[in-house]
Coordinates of C-alpha atoms in Angstrom, one line a residue:
M1 CA 155.3 61.2 164.4
S2 CA 156.9 63.1 161.6
Y3 CA 156.4 64.4 158.2
C4 CA 158.0 62.0 155.9
L5 CA 160.1 62.6 153.0
N6 CA 159.7 59.3 151.7
P7 CA 158.2 57.7 148.5
D8 CA 157.4 54.4 150.0
C9 CA 155.3 56.1 152.7
T10 CA 153.3 58.5 150.7
N11 CA 151.9 59.0 147.1
P12 CA 154.7 58.1 144.6
D13 CA 153.6 61.4 142.6
D14 CA 154.0 63.4 145.9
P15 CA 157.5 62.2 147.4
L16 CA 157.9 65.4 149.8
N17 CA 154.8 64.4 151.4
T18 CA 153.1 67.7 150.0
N19 CA 149.5 66.8 151.0
E20 CA 150.6 67.2 154.5
Q21 CA 149.9 63.4 154.5
I22 CA 151.2 61.8 158.2
C23 CA 153.3 58.7 158.1
Y24 CA 153.1 56.3 161.0
H25 CA 154.8 53.3 159.6
C26 CA 157.7 54.1 157.4
N27 CA 160.0 51.2 156.3
T28 CA 162.5 53.1 154.8
E29 CA 163.7 56.8 154.9
L30 CA 164.2 59.2 151.9
V31 CA 168.0 60.7 152.7
L32 CA 168.2 63.7 150.1
Q33 CA 171.9 64.0 149.1
N34 CA 172.6 61.1 151.2
R35 CA 172.8 63.8 153.8
Y36 CA 169.7 65.3 154.8
R37 CA 166.8 63.5 156.6
G38 CA 163.3 65.0 157.1
I39 CA 162.2 65.7 160.5
R40 CA 158.8 67.7 160.3
L41 CA 157.0 70.5 158.3
L42 CA 157.8 73.8 159.4
G43 CA 155.9 76.1 157.0
K44 CA 154.3 76.0 153.2
G45 CA 153.7 78.7 150.6
G46 CA 152.2 79.5 147.4
F47 CA 156.0 78.5 145.8
G48 CA 156.5 75.8 148.1
K49 CA 157.4 74.2 151.4
T50 CA 160.0 74.2 154.2
F51 CA 161.1 71.2 156.3
E52 CA 163.5 70.7 159.6
V53 CA 165.9 68.4 158.3
E54 CA 168.6 66.4 160.1
D55 CA 172.4 66.7 158.8
L56 CA 173.6 63.0 158.8
F57 CA 177.4 64.6 158.4
T58 CA 179.2 65.6 161.4
T59 CA 181.6 68.7 162.0
S60 CA 185.4 68.4 161.7
S61 CA 185.6 67.4 165.5
G62 CA 183.1 64.4 165.0
Q63 CA 180.1 66.5 166.8
P64 CA 176.5 66.2 165.2
N65 CA 175.5 69.2 162.8
P66 CA 172.8 71.5 164.0
R67 CA 169.4 71.0 162.3
K68 CA 169.0 72.7 159.1
V69 CA 166.0 74.2 157.0
L70 CA 165.2 72.3 153.5
K71 CA 163.0 74.5 151.3
V72 CA 161.7 72.8 148.6
L73 CA 160.0 74.6 145.4
L74 CA 156.6 73.3 143.8
N75 CA 156.0 76.0 141.5
T76 CA 158.1 74.7 138.7
S77 CA 157.5 78.0 136.6
S78 CA 160.8 79.3 135.0
K79 CA 160.2 82.6 137.0
A80 CA 159.8 81.0 140.3
V81 CA 163.1 78.6 139.6
E82 CA 165.1 81.5 138.4
L83 CA 164.0 83.5 141.9
F84 CA 164.6 80.3 143.8
Q85 CA 168.1 79.8 142.4
R86 CA 168.9 83.3 142.6
E87 CA 168.1 83.1 146.4
A88 CA 170.3 80.1 146.8
D89 CA 173.2 81.7 144.8
V90 CA 173.1 84.8 146.9
L91 CA 172.9 83.0 150.2
S92 CA 175.9 80.7 149.3
R93 CA 178.2 83.7 148.7
L94 CA 177.5 85.8 151.4
Q95 CA 179.1 85.4 154.9
H96 CA 177.3 87.3 157.8
P97 CA 176.0 86.2 160.9
G98 CA 172.8 88.3 160.1
I99 CA 172.2 86.2 156.8
P100 CA 171.3 82.7 156.7
K101 CA 174.1 80.3 155.5
V102 CA 173.9 78.1 152.5
E103 CA 176.7 76.0 151.4
P104 CA 178.5 77.0 148.2
D105 CA 178.8 73.2 147.2
N106 CA 175.7 71.2 148.1
G107 CA 173.4 73.9 149.2
Y108 CA 171.1 74.0 146.2
F109 CA 170.3 70.8 144.2
T110 CA 167.6 69.3 142.4
F111 CA 165.9 65.7 143.3
Y112 CA 164.1 63.7 140.8
P113 CA 160.8 61.9 142.4
Q114 CA 160.0 58.2 141.7
D115 CA 159.0 57.9 138.3
S116 CA 158.7 61.8 137.5
L117 CA 160.7 63.4 134.9
E118 CA 160.3 66.9 136.5
P119 CA 163.0 67.7 139.2
L120 CA 162.2 69.2 142.4
H121 CA 164.3 72.3 143.1
C122 CA 165.8 72.1 146.9
M123 CA 168.1 74.3 149.1
V124 CA 169.3 73.5 152.5
M125 CA 170.2 76.5 154.4
E126 CA 170.9 77.6 158.0
K127 CA 168.3 77.1 160.9
I128 CA 167.4 80.5 162.6
D129 CA 165.5 80.1 165.9
G130 CA 163.4 82.4 167.2
Q131 CA 160.4 84.4 165.4
N132 CA 160.0 86.8 162.7
L133 CA 159.4 90.6 163.8
E134 CA 155.7 90.3 162.5
Q135 CA 155.1 87.6 164.8
W136 CA 156.9 89.2 167.8
L137 CA 155.1 92.5 167.5
T138 CA 151.8 90.4 167.5
N139 CA 153.1 88.7 170.4
Q140 CA 153.6 92.0 172.2
G141 CA 150.3 93.1 171.4
N142 CA 151.6 95.4 168.9
Q143 CA 153.1 97.6 171.5
P144 CA 155.5 100.0 170.3
I145 CA 159.4 99.4 170.8
T146 CA 161.3 101.7 172.7
Q147 CA 163.5 104.2 170.9
D148 CA 166.7 102.2 172.1
R149 CA 165.5 99.0 170.8
A150 CA 164.8 100.9 167.4
I151 CA 168.3 102.2 167.5
E152 CA 169.9 98.9 168.4
W153 CA 167.6 97.2 165.5
L154 CA 168.4 100.0 163.1
S155 CA 172.2 99.6 163.4
Q156 CA 172.0 96.0 163.4
M157 CA 170.0 96.1 160.0
V158 CA 172.3 98.6 158.7
E159 CA 175.4 96.5 159.1
I160 CA 173.5 93.7 157.4
L161 CA 172.6 96.1 154.3
S162 CA 176.3 97.1 154.3
E163 CA 177.3 93.5 153.8
L164 CA 174.8 93.3 151.0
H165 CA 175.3 96.7 149.4
Q166 CA 179.0 96.9 149.3
N167 CA 180.3 93.5 149.3
P168 CA 183.4 93.6 147.7
I169 CA 183.1 90.7 145.3
Q170 CA 179.4 91.5 144.1
Q171 CA 176.7 93.8 145.5
Y172 CA 173.1 93.1 145.8
L173 CA 169.5 94.5 146.7
H174 CA 167.3 92.4 148.9
R175 CA 164.3 94.5 147.5
D176 CA 161.7 92.8 150.2
I177 CA 162.3 94.1 153.7
K178 CA 159.7 94.0 156.1
P179 CA 159.1 92.5 159.4
S180 CA 158.0 89.1 158.3
N181 CA 161.4 88.9 156.6
I182 CA 163.6 89.9 159.7
M183 CA 164.0 86.9 162.4
L184 CA 165.1 87.7 166.2
R185 CA 167.5 85.3 167.5
P186 CA 166.8 84.4 171.2
S187 CA 170.3 86.4 171.6
G188 CA 168.8 89.4 170.4
K189 CA 170.4 89.5 167.2
L190 CA 168.5 90.0 163.9
V191 CA 168.6 88.1 160.9
L192 CA 167.3 89.0 157.4
I193 CA 165.7 86.1 155.6
D194 CA 163.9 85.5 152.3
F195 CA 166.4 86.3 149.4
G196 CA 164.3 85.4 146.6
A197 CA 163.9 89.2 145.6
A198 CA 167.5 89.6 145.7
R199 CA 169.3 91.1 142.7
E200 CA 172.7 91.8 142.1
V201 CA 173.7 95.5 141.5
T202 CA 175.9 95.7 138.3
D203 CA 176.3 98.9 136.2
T204 CA 173.6 97.6 133.5
F205 CA 171.0 97.2 136.3
L206 CA 171.9 100.7 137.8
F207 CA 171.9 102.3 134.3
K208 CA 168.3 101.0 133.8
A209 CA 166.9 102.4 136.8
G210 CA 168.5 105.4 136.0
A211 CA 167.4 105.6 132.6
G212 CA 163.9 104.7 133.9
L213 CA 163.9 101.4 132.3
S214 CA 161.6 99.1 133.9
G215 CA 163.0 95.5 135.4
T216 CA 161.2 92.8 137.6
G217 CA 158.9 94.7 140.1
V218 CA 158.5 93.1 143.5
F219 CA 155.8 94.5 145.9
S220 CA 154.9 94.5 149.6
S221 CA 152.2 96.8 150.4
G222 CA 153.3 99.5 152.8
Y223 CA 157.1 99.0 152.5
T224 CA 157.8 98.8 148.9
P225 CA 159.1 102.6 147.6
P226 CA 157.5 104.0 144.6
E227 CA 160.6 103.3 142.1
Q228 CA 160.5 99.6 142.8
I229 CA 157.1 99.2 142.3
S230 CA 157.6 100.3 138.8
G231 CA 160.6 97.9 138.4
K232 CA 163.4 100.3 139.1
A233 CA 165.0 99.7 142.6
V234 CA 168.1 101.2 143.6
P235 CA 170.0 100.7 147.0
Q236 CA 168.3 103.3 148.5
S237 CA 165.0 101.1 148.0
D238 CA 166.1 98.8 151.0
F239 CA 166.5 102.0 153.2
F240 CA 163.2 103.0 152.4
A241 CA 161.6 99.7 153.3
L242 CA 163.8 99.4 156.4
G243 CA 162.4 102.8 157.5
R244 CA 159.0 101.6 156.7
T245 CA 159.4 98.7 158.8
I246 CA 160.9 100.6 161.6
V247 CA 157.8 102.9 161.5
H248 CA 155.6 99.9 161.9
L249 CA 157.5 98.9 164.9
L250 CA 157.9 102.3 166.8
T251 CA 153.9 102.7 166.1
G252 CA 152.3 99.3 166.1
Q253 CA 150.4 100.7 162.8
H254 CA 150.9 98.7 159.6
P255 CA 152.7 101.5 157.4
K256 CA 149.9 101.2 154.5
D257 CA 147.1 101.9 157.2
L258 CA 149.0 105.5 157.8
K259 CA 148.0 108.6 155.9
E260 CA 150.7 110.6 153.6
D261 CA 150.7 114.1 152.9
A262 CA 149.0 114.8 149.7
Q263 CA 151.3 117.4 148.6
T264 CA 155.1 116.1 149.5
G265 CA 154.1 112.2 149.9
K266 CA 155.6 111.8 153.1
L267 CA 154.2 109.3 155.8
I268 CA 152.3 110.7 158.6
W269 CA 153.5 108.8 161.5
R270 CA 155.3 110.9 164.5
D271 CA 151.9 111.4 166.3
Y272 CA 151.7 107.7 166.8
A273 CA 155.4 107.6 168.2
P274 CA 155.3 110.3 171.0
H275 CA 158.1 108.9 172.7
I276 CA 160.6 109.3 169.9
S277 CA 163.1 111.8 169.6
K278 CA 163.3 114.3 166.9
P279 CA 166.8 113.2 165.7
L280 CA 165.6 109.8 165.4
A281 CA 162.5 110.6 163.6
D282 CA 164.1 112.9 161.2
L283 CA 166.7 110.0 160.4
I284 CA 163.5 107.5 159.8
D285 CA 162.0 110.2 157.4
Y286 CA 165.3 110.4 155.9
L287 CA 165.2 107.0 155.0
I288 CA 161.4 107.0 153.8
A289 CA 161.7 109.8 151.5
P290 CA 159.7 109.5 148.7
F291 CA 162.5 109.7 145.9
P292 CA 165.6 107.8 146.3
G293 CA 167.7 111.0 145.9
Q294 CA 166.2 112.1 149.1
R295 CA 167.5 109.5 150.8
P296 CA 170.8 108.4 152.4
Q297 CA 173.3 107.4 149.5
S298 CA 175.2 104.8 151.4
T299 CA 174.7 102.5 154.6
Q300 CA 177.8 104.9 156.2
V301 CA 175.6 107.8 156.0
I302 CA 172.9 106.1 158.1
W303 CA 175.7 104.5 160.5
Q304 CA 177.1 107.9 161.2
Q305 CA 173.8 109.3 162.2
L306 CA 173.2 106.3 164.1
E307 CA 176.5 106.9 165.9
T308 CA 175.8 110.7 166.8
L309 CA 172.2 109.1 168.2
Q310 CA 174.0 106.6 170.5
F311 CA 176.5 109.0 171.6
A312 CA 174.0 111.5 172.9
S313 CA 172.3 108.6 174.5
S314 CA 175.1 107.4 176.3
V315 CA 176.6 110.9 177.4
T316 CA 173.1 112.2 178.7
G317 CA 171.7 108.9 180.0
I318 CA 168.5 109.8 178.4
S319 CA 167.2 108.5 175.0
V320 CA 167.9 112.2 173.6
I321 CA 164.4 113.9 174.4
G322 CA 164.3 112.5 178.2
Q323 CA 161.6 110.0 178.4
N324 CA 161.3 106.3 176.3
H325 CA 158.3 103.7 177.0
T326 CA 159.9 100.9 178.8
D327 CA 159.9 97.2 178.0
V328 CA 157.9 95.0 179.7
C329 CA 160.2 93.3 182.1
S330 CA 159.8 91.5 185.7
T331 CA 160.5 93.2 188.9
K332 CA 163.3 90.6 189.5
K333 CA 165.0 91.8 186.5
Q334 CA 164.5 95.5 187.2
R335 CA 166.1 94.7 191.0
N336 CA 169.2 93.0 189.2
N337 CA 169.8 96.0 186.7
K338 CA 169.7 98.7 189.7
Q339 CA 173.7 98.1 190.4
Q340 CA 174.3 98.0 186.7
S341 CA 172.2 101.1 186.3
F342 CA 173.7 103.0 188.8
T343 CA 177.4 102.2 187.7
S344 CA 176.1 103.3 184.3
K345 CA 175.0 107.0 185.8
V346 CA 178.4 107.2 187.6
E347 CA 180.1 106.6 184.3
R348 CA 178.0 109.1 182.3
L349 CA 178.6 111.7 184.9
K350 CA 182.3 111.1 184.5
S351 CA 181.8 111.5 180.5
I352 CA 179.7 114.6 181.3
A353 CA 182.6 115.8 183.5
I354 CA 185.2 115.4 180.7
I355 CA 183.2 117.3 178.3
F356 CA 182.6 120.4 180.1
S357 CA 186.1 120.4 180.8
L358 CA 187.3 120.1 177.3
F359 CA 184.6 122.9 176.4
G360 CA 186.2 124.8 179.2
A361 CA 189.5 124.7 177.6
F362 CA 188.2 126.1 174.6
L363 CA 186.4 129.1 175.9
V364 CA 189.7 130.0 177.5
I365 CA 191.2 129.9 174.1
G366 CA 187.9 131.9 173.0
F367 CA 185.2 131.5 170.5
R368 CA 186.8 132.7 167.1
L369 CA 188.0 129.1 166.7
S370 CA 186.3 127.9 163.5
S371 CA 184.3 124.2 163.6
P372 CA 187.3 122.5 162.0
Q373 CA 189.6 124.2 164.1
I374 CA 187.9 122.5 167.2
A375 CA 187.4 119.2 165.4
L376 CA 190.9 119.2 164.8
A377 CA 192.2 119.8 168.4
F378 CA 189.5 117.6 169.8
H379 CA 191.1 115.1 167.1
E380 CA 194.6 115.9 168.4
R381 CA 193.5 115.3 172.1
G382 CA 191.9 111.9 170.9
F383 CA 195.0 110.4 169.6
D384 CA 197.2 111.7 173.0
N385 CA 194.6 109.7 175.1
R386 CA 195.0 106.7 173.1
E387 CA 198.8 106.9 173.1
K388 CA 198.4 107.0 177.0
G389 CA 195.9 104.1 176.9
H390 CA 192.7 106.2 178.0
L391 CA 190.5 104.4 175.0
D392 CA 187.2 105.8 176.6
N393 CA 188.5 109.4 176.7
A394 CA 190.0 108.9 173.4
E395 CA 187.1 107.7 171.8
L396 CA 184.9 110.7 173.6
N397 CA 187.2 113.1 171.7
Y398 CA 187.0 111.6 168.5
K399 CA 183.5 111.6 168.5
L400 CA 183.3 115.4 169.4
A401 CA 185.8 115.8 166.6
L402 CA 183.1 114.6 164.3
V403 CA 180.3 117.0 165.9
F404 CA 182.6 119.3 165.0
D405 CA 183.5 118.4 161.3
P406 CA 181.9 114.9 160.4
D407 CA 184.0 114.7 157.4
L408 CA 187.5 113.9 159.1
A409 CA 188.5 110.5 157.4
E410 CA 191.5 110.4 159.7
T411 CA 189.0 110.6 162.8
Y412 CA 186.8 107.6 161.5
Y413 CA 190.1 105.6 160.9
N414 CA 191.3 106.2 164.7
L415 CA 188.0 105.5 166.0
G416 CA 188.3 102.2 164.1
G417 CA 191.6 101.5 166.0
I418 CA 189.8 102.1 169.3
Y419 CA 186.9 99.9 168.4
E420 CA 189.7 97.3 167.5
D421 CA 191.4 98.0 170.9
K422 CA 188.0 97.2 172.1
K423 CA 187.3 94.0 170.4
D424 CA 184.5 95.7 168.9
F425 CA 185.1 94.5 165.5
N426 CA 181.8 95.2 164.0
R427 CA 181.9 98.8 164.7
A428 CA 185.6 99.0 163.8
R429 CA 184.7 97.6 160.2
N430 CA 181.9 100.5 159.8
A431 CA 184.4 102.8 161.0
Y432 CA 187.2 101.9 158.5
Q433 CA 184.2 102.0 155.8
V434 CA 183.2 105.4 156.4
A435 CA 187.1 106.5 156.3
I436 CA 187.1 105.0 153.0
Q437 CA 183.8 106.8 151.6
K438 CA 185.2 109.9 153.2
K439 CA 188.6 110.2 151.8
N440 CA 189.7 106.6 150.0
L441 CA 191.9 106.2 153.0
D442 CA 194.7 103.8 151.8
K443 CA 195.1 102.7 155.9
A444 CA 191.5 102.1 156.2
Y445 CA 191.5 99.9 153.0
N446 CA 194.6 98.0 154.8
N447 CA 192.4 97.6 158.3
L448 CA 189.6 97.0 157.1
A449 CA 190.7 94.2 154.7
R450 CA 193.1 92.7 157.8
L451 CA 189.4 92.1 160.0
Y452 CA 188.3 90.1 157.2
I453 CA 191.4 88.2 156.9
L454 CA 191.2 87.5 160.8
D455 CA 187.6 86.4 160.2
Q456 CA 188.9 83.9 157.2
K457 CA 187.2 85.8 154.7
N458 CA 190.5 86.5 152.5
S459 CA 188.5 86.6 149.2
L460 CA 186.8 89.8 150.7
A461 CA 190.0 91.1 151.8
I462 CA 192.1 90.9 148.4
P463 CA 190.0 93.5 146.3
L464 CA 190.3 96.0 148.9
L465 CA 194.1 95.3 149.3
Q466 CA 194.4 95.9 145.8
K467 CA 192.4 99.2 145.9
G468 CA 194.4 100.5 148.7
L469 CA 197.9 99.5 147.0
K470 CA 197.2 101.9 143.9
L471 CA 196.3 104.9 146.4
A472 CA 199.4 104.2 149.0
K473 CA 202.5 106.5 148.6
D474 CA 203.7 105.9 152.1
N475 CA 206.2 103.0 152.5
E476 CA 204.9 101.8 155.8
V477 CA 201.5 101.6 154.4
K478 CA 202.5 99.9 151.0
Y479 CA 204.2 97.2 153.4
S480 CA 201.4 96.7 155.1
L481 CA 199.0 96.5 152.2
L482 CA 201.4 94.0 150.7
K483 CA 202.3 91.9 153.8
N484 CA 198.4 91.6 154.0
L485 CA 197.8 91.0 150.5
G486 CA 200.3 88.1 150.7
W487 CA 198.6 86.8 153.8
A488 CA 195.0 86.8 152.3
Q489 CA 196.3 84.9 149.2
L490 CA 198.0 82.7 151.4
G491 CA 194.8 81.9 153.3
N492 CA 193.1 81.0 149.8
A493 CA 196.1 78.7 148.5
R494 CA 197.3 81.7 146.0
Y495 CA 200.9 80.7 146.9
S496 CA 202.6 82.1 143.8
E497 CA 201.1 85.5 144.0
A498 CA 201.3 85.4 147.8
E499 CA 205.0 84.6 147.4
V500 CA 205.6 87.7 145.1
N501 CA 203.7 89.8 147.4
L502 CA 205.5 89.3 150.5
K503 CA 208.7 89.7 148.9
A504 CA 207.9 93.1 147.9
A505 CA 207.0 93.8 151.3
I506 CA 210.3 92.6 152.4
N507 CA 212.1 94.8 149.5
I508 CA 210.4 97.6 151.3
K509 CA 211.1 97.0 155.0
N510 CA 213.9 94.1 155.2
N511 CA 213.9 93.9 159.0
W512 CA 210.6 93.7 159.8
A513 CA 209.2 90.4 160.9
P514 CA 205.5 89.7 159.8
A515 CA 206.4 89.3 156.0
Y516 CA 209.1 86.8 156.4
C517 CA 207.0 84.9 159.0
L518 CA 204.2 84.8 156.1
L519 CA 206.6 83.9 153.3
A520 CA 208.1 81.0 155.3
R521 CA 204.5 79.5 155.2
V522 CA 204.2 80.2 152.0
L523 CA 207.5 78.5 150.7
Q524 CA 206.6 75.8 153.3
S525 CA 203.5 75.1 151.3
Q526 CA 205.0 75.1 148.1
G527 CA 207.7 72.3 149.1
K528 CA 210.4 74.9 149.0
K529 CA 212.1 73.6 152.7
E530 CA 215.3 75.0 152.4
Y531 CA 214.1 78.5 151.7
A532 CA 211.4 78.3 154.2
L533 CA 213.9 77.6 156.8
K534 CA 215.5 80.8 155.9
S535 CA 212.3 82.9 156.1
W536 CA 211.7 81.2 159.7
E537 CA 215.2 82.5 161.1
D538 CA 214.5 85.8 159.6
C539 CA 211.1 85.7 161.2
I540 CA 212.7 84.8 164.6
K541 CA 215.2 87.2 164.4
Y542 CA 213.2 90.2 163.6
A543 CA 210.1 89.3 165.6
N544 CA 209.4 91.3 168.8
P545 CA 207.9 88.8 171.3
N546 CA 206.1 91.6 173.0
H547 CA 204.1 92.6 169.9
P548 CA 201.1 89.9 170.0
D549 CA 200.6 89.6 166.4
E550 CA 204.5 89.0 165.7
K551 CA 204.6 86.5 168.8
I552 CA 201.7 84.6 167.3
L553 CA 203.6 84.4 163.8
M554 CA 207.1 83.6 165.4
G555 CA 205.3 80.6 167.4
M556 CA 204.6 79.2 163.9
A557 CA 208.2 78.2 163.2
P558 CA 209.7 75.0 164.0
R559 CA 210.6 74.8 167.9
Y560 CA 214.1 74.0 167.7
L561 CA 214.9 77.2 165.6
I562 CA 212.9 79.2 168.5
A563 CA 215.0 77.2 170.9
K564 CA 218.2 78.0 168.9
H565 CA 217.2 81.7 169.0
S566 CA 216.2 82.1 172.5
R567 CA 219.9 80.7 173.6
Q568 CA 221.6 83.4 171.6

C-alpha cells in the first residue's frame, strides 16, 4: 500500500494524490523526470506536500541511490512560487553536510498534470533521516538539554551559518531558524532545513536594511527578531533566532511564553536554566540582544567564544560552573563509559599540570609582563611544541595565548595547522576564517582554499586564492597561492587559466615539485603530450617522496618515468 503518483489511479485533476486517496491497484506508475517514483506521503502543509521517492538512477559504481524527498508546491500564487524557486536555487548552490542537498541540474522541475495547463512545481532533495528538534524535545518530555549538548549544537549551527553567511560565491540569510527547522540525524549531527525564506545578501539588500527600508517580513513567534518582523533582516537576525532556539532547548520553555524586561527588552530566561554557566548564558544573551548592533557581527566571533567555553570544560573537567544535568542514559552505557571517563580525567590532570608549570615559569619572570607579551610567549611555546610534534601541548599553548590576546591572527592560523594535523578539518577551517577576519592573513586564505580544494569545492577556493594573491608579498606564499589557484582551476577544467598560474608559480620557485606535477596534468588534459612529459620529469626530479602531498602528486606520473627516476 503506498501513496501513488499516478494519474491512472487517482482523479486526473489530482495526479499527485493530494486528496490522500490510497491506490491499491495501479496499472502503471508515474515516474517524474524518468527518474523519481513515489513511495509514500511524508507530510503536508499550507503550501504543498512532501513525498518519499525512489531514485531509479544508480551511482557511478552501479549502486542504488538513497531515497530522496519530493516537495510539491500546490499553492500556485506568484509569491509561493518565488519562495519555492528560491529555496531550490539556494540548496543547489550550497554544499555542506548540515544543509540538504539539491542537484543543480535536475533538482527543480515543473510537471504538467494530465489535461492541465497549470504546472506543478517540484523539488527533489536529500532525505534527512531523524527528527526535528521540536519533535525531539517533545519526546524528551521537554526536559532541558545539558550545557555540553548546548555547546555542541551551537557549534554545529554556527558552522552551518558560516557556510551560509560567508560563502565565497554568494552569501545568504536563512531567516527562519527554530527547533522545527533543525533536524537531528541518528549520528547526532544537525541539519538546517526549510530554506523557503532564505535570502541572498547583496549590497542593495543590506543598504535597504540599514536605511530602514522594508523588505519581505518572515515571522515565527518567539524566534524572529524585531528588525526582521519589519522586513529589515541582517545576518545578526539569524543569530537571534539561533539564540532563542537554544533558550527553548535549555529551558524547555517556548520563548514566546517567557517574559521580557520592560526597560531593556531582554528575555528573562536564566532562572529556568540554573544548570548553565554564566559564560554560556552571557553568550546566549549576546546572540539574542534586542538590537542587531548589540549582537556578534560574524560567526567567527561566536566560534571564538565557543572555543573558550570548550577549552575551559576540557581543562577543568567540568562545564565551567561544576555541575550539569545529565542526559538520560542506561546503566549499561554508564558502565561502558567508566574507563573512558577515567582516561579523560587523567588527560585533564596532565593539562592542568602543564598549565600550572607554564604559569609558574611566568611567575619566575615576574608579574610586570603585559598581556600581549604573555600571549606572545605562549604563542612561541606553541610553535616550539608543534615543531617537536607535541600537538596537544602546542594546541594548549596557542589557546592560552588567545586568552591573553584574542586578536592574534597568527595564533589562529597556527591553530588551524594543528587541527589539520589532527584531521579535524572543520575546526581548521573555522580557525583560518578567524585569522582572515582578524588580519586578512594571506596564508590563511591559502590554507582555507586548500581545504576546499581537497573537499572538491574548487569554486569556493578560487575567489579566496585571488584575494590572497592581492595581499601576498612573500614569495613562498605567492607560490602556494598560485599553485593552489592552478589546482582549483584544473579541477574546474579551466585549463588555460590553470596553465598561466602554474607557470607563474614555477617562475617563483623553479625547483619545487607541486606546480610541475599539476602543470603536467593540465598539459595532458589539453593534449600537449610532449610538454606534459617534460613537466612530469621535473615533477619527479624535484619531488620529495617523504612528503605525503608530493608523493601523491609524483605517483600520478607515468610509471615508466617513475621507474626510470628510481634507477638513477
